[in-house]
Amino acid sequence: MDIIISNSSKDPIYLQIVNQIKAMILNGTLPVGEPLPSMRILAQQLRISVITTKRAYEELEREGYIESYTGKGSFVKAQNAELLKEMHLRQIEELFSKAKEIATLGNISAEELEEMFRNM
């Protein structure tokens, strides 16, 4: 599992881990049932504290992305398809909102935006 920690990121390290694992789960890189590295191994690989990886795994579990079993480890949890669709729609809405702001600043019409979208 390739996780890249950036010291220049505004996000804390645990959140960088959470976001990257979420992305891997959502795009299928980490399939359902896939075991995650133990907290200790991940901490060693990333050269960070076990407390940080523990916090990341707890957050992922709280959000329903992974499930952990004492003595067995943490695994990718099956995702609810409707929940995933809703999450993707929310992300698209955020991106559209940002595009609208930029278009307004650049005096770009809705028709021009539609044309750009169709040509993608």
PDB file of C-alpha atoms in Angstrom, residues 24-106:
ATOM      1  CA  MET A  24      -7.875   3.545  -2.562  1.00  0.00           C
ATOM      2  CA  ILE A  25     -11.063   1.917  -1.265  1.00  0.00           C
ATOM      3  CA  LEU A  26     -13.362   4.067  -3.400  1.00  0.00           C
ATOM      4  CA  ASN A  27     -11.387   3.558  -6.611  1.00  0.00           C
ATOM      5  CA  GLY A  28     -11.086  -0.209  -6.050  1.00  0.00           C
ATOM      6  CA  THR A  29      -7.343  -0.347  -5.416  1.00  0.00           C
ATOM      7  CA  LEU A  30      -8.194  -1.851  -2.020  1.00  0.00           C
ATOM      8  CA  PRO A  31     -11.023  -4.360  -2.609  1.00  0.00           C
ATOM      9  CA  VAL A  32     -13.559  -5.517  -0.028  1.00  0.00           C
ATOM     10  CA  GLY A  33     -11.985  -7.891   2.505  1.00  0.00           C
ATOM     11  CA  GLU A  34      -8.438  -6.754   1.740  1.00  0.00           C
ATOM     12  CA  PRO A  35      -6.335  -6.728   4.922  1.00  0.00           C
ATOM     13  CA  LEU A  36      -4.624  -3.474   5.800  1.00  0.00           C
ATOM     14  CA  PRO A  37      -1.099  -3.519   7.202  1.00  0.00           C
ATOM     15  CA  SER A  38      -0.997  -3.621  10.976  1.00  0.00           C
ATOM     16  CA  MET A  39      -0.781  -0.257  12.703  1.00  0.00           C
ATOM     17  CA  ARG A  40       2.793  -1.019  13.748  1.00  0.00           C
ATOM     18  CA  ILE A  41       3.937  -2.061  10.286  1.00  0.00           C
ATOM     19  CA  LEU A  42       2.324   0.981   8.653  1.00  0.00           C
ATOM     20  CA  ALA A  43       3.924   3.240  11.272  1.00  0.00           C
ATOM     21  CA  GLN A  44       7.333   1.678  10.552  1.00  0.00           C
ATOM     22  CA  GLN A  45       6.876   2.009   6.775  1.00  0.00           C
ATOM     23  CA  LEU A  46       5.872   5.668   7.065  1.00  0.00           C
ATOM     24  CA  ARG A  47       8.344   6.371   9.886  1.00  0.00           C
ATOM     25  CA  ILE A  48       5.650   7.841  12.104  1.00  0.00           C
ATOM     26  CA  SER A  49       4.151   7.106  15.503  1.00  0.00           C
ATOM     27  CA  VAL A  50       1.907   4.085  16.046  1.00  0.00           C
ATOM     28  CA  ILE A  51      -0.469   6.508  17.784  1.00  0.00           C
ATOM     29  CA  THR A  52      -0.897   8.345  14.469  1.00  0.00           C
ATOM     30  CA  THR A  53      -1.710   5.178  12.520  1.00  0.00           C
ATOM     31  CA  LYS A  54      -4.068   4.086  15.308  1.00  0.00           C
ATOM     32  CA  ARG A  55      -5.915   7.391  15.039  1.00  0.00           C
ATOM     33  CA  ALA A  56      -6.180   7.003  11.244  1.00  0.00           C
ATOM     34  CA  TYR A  57      -7.537   3.444  11.502  1.00  0.00           C
ATOM     35  CA  GLU A  58     -10.017   4.488  14.202  1.00  0.00           C
ATOM     36  CA  GLU A  59     -11.267   7.295  11.947  1.00  0.00           C
ATOM     37  CA  LEU A  60     -11.623   4.928   8.980  1.00  0.00           C
ATOM     38  CA  GLU A  61     -13.539   2.482  11.152  1.00  0.00           C
ATOM     39  CA  ARG A  62     -15.773   5.212  12.556  1.00  0.00           C
ATOM     40  CA  GLU A  63     -16.602   6.341   9.003  1.00  0.00           C
ATOM     41  CA  GLY A  64     -17.391   2.757   7.950  1.00  0.00           C
ATOM     42  CA  TYR A  65     -14.522   2.146   5.529  1.00  0.00           C
ATOM     43  CA  ILE A  66     -12.782  -0.605   7.483  1.00  0.00           C
ATOM     44  CA  GLU A  67     -13.585  -3.089  10.197  1.00  0.00           C
ATOM     45  CA  SER A  68     -11.116  -4.306  12.797  1.00  0.00           C
ATOM     46  CA  TYR A  69     -11.000  -7.564  14.697  1.00  0.00           C
ATOM     47  CA  THR A  70      -8.871  -8.065  17.783  1.00  0.00           C
ATOM     48  CA  GLY A  71      -5.988 -10.391  16.989  1.00  0.00           C
ATOM     49  CA  LYS A  72      -6.831 -10.533  13.268  1.00  0.00           C
ATOM     50  CA  GLY A  73      -6.308  -6.998  12.019  1.00  0.00           C
ATOM     51  CA  SER A  74      -8.194  -4.437   9.962  1.00  0.00           C
ATOM     52  CA  PHE A  75      -9.962  -5.142   6.681  1.00  0.00           C
ATOM     53  CA  VAL A  76     -11.715  -3.145   3.959  1.00  0.00           C
ATOM     54  CA  LYS A  77     -15.421  -3.162   4.681  1.00  0.00           C
ATOM     55  CA  ALA A  78     -18.099  -3.641   2.018  1.00  0.00           C
ATOM     56  CA  GLN A  79     -19.459  -0.252   1.053  1.00  0.00           C
ATOM     57  CA  ASN A  80     -23.122   0.642   0.672  1.00  0.00           C
ATOM     58  CA  ALA A  81     -23.592   1.456  -3.035  1.00  0.00           C
ATOM     59  CA  GLU A  82     -26.148   4.215  -2.362  1.00  0.00           C
ATOM     60  CA  LEU A  83     -23.887   5.801   0.240  1.00  0.00           C
ATOM     61  CA  LEU A  84     -20.971   5.766  -2.195  1.00  0.00           C
ATOM     62  CA  LYS A  85     -23.114   7.298  -4.942  1.00  0.00           C
ATOM     63  CA  GLU A  86     -24.280  10.034  -2.574  1.00  0.00           C
ATOM     64  CA  MET A  87     -20.689  10.737  -1.543  1.00  0.00           C
ATOM     65  CA  HIS A  88     -19.592  10.982  -5.178  1.00  0.00           C
ATOM     66  CA  LEU A  89     -22.506  13.302  -5.967  1.00  0.00           C
ATOM     67  CA  ARG A  90     -21.508  15.534  -3.055  1.00  0.00           C
ATOM     68  CA  GLN A  91     -17.916  15.676  -4.321  1.00  0.00           C
ATOM     69  CA  ILE A  92     -19.127  16.571  -7.818  1.00  0.00           C
ATOM     70  CA  GLU A  93     -21.360  19.306  -6.412  1.00  0.00           C
ATOM     71  CA  GLU A  94     -18.381  20.788  -4.576  1.00  0.00           C
ATOM     72  CA  LEU A  95     -16.314  20.747  -7.759  1.00  0.00           C
ATOM     73  CA  PHE A  96     -19.150  22.300  -9.775  1.00  0.00           C
ATOM     74  CA  SER A  97     -19.506  25.003  -7.158  1.00  0.00           C
ATOM     75  CA  LYS A  98     -15.803  25.791  -7.429  1.00  0.00           C
ATOM     76  CA  ALA A  99     -16.037  25.776 -11.252  1.00  0.00           C
ATOM     77  CA  LYS A 100     -18.965  28.191 -11.067  1.00  0.00           C
ATOM     78  CA  GLU A 101     -16.950  30.558  -8.862  1.00  0.00           C
ATOM     79  CA  ILE A 102     -14.020  30.485 -11.280  1.00  0.00           C
ATOM     80  CA  ALA A 103     -16.326  30.915 -14.280  1.00  0.00           C
ATOM     81  CA  THR A 104     -17.952  33.937 -12.666  1.00  0.00           C
ATOM     82  CA  LEU A 105     -14.551  35.495 -12.015  1.00  0.00           C
ATOM     83  CA  GLY A 106     -13.506  34.813 -15.619  1.00  0.00           C
TER      84      GLY A 106
END
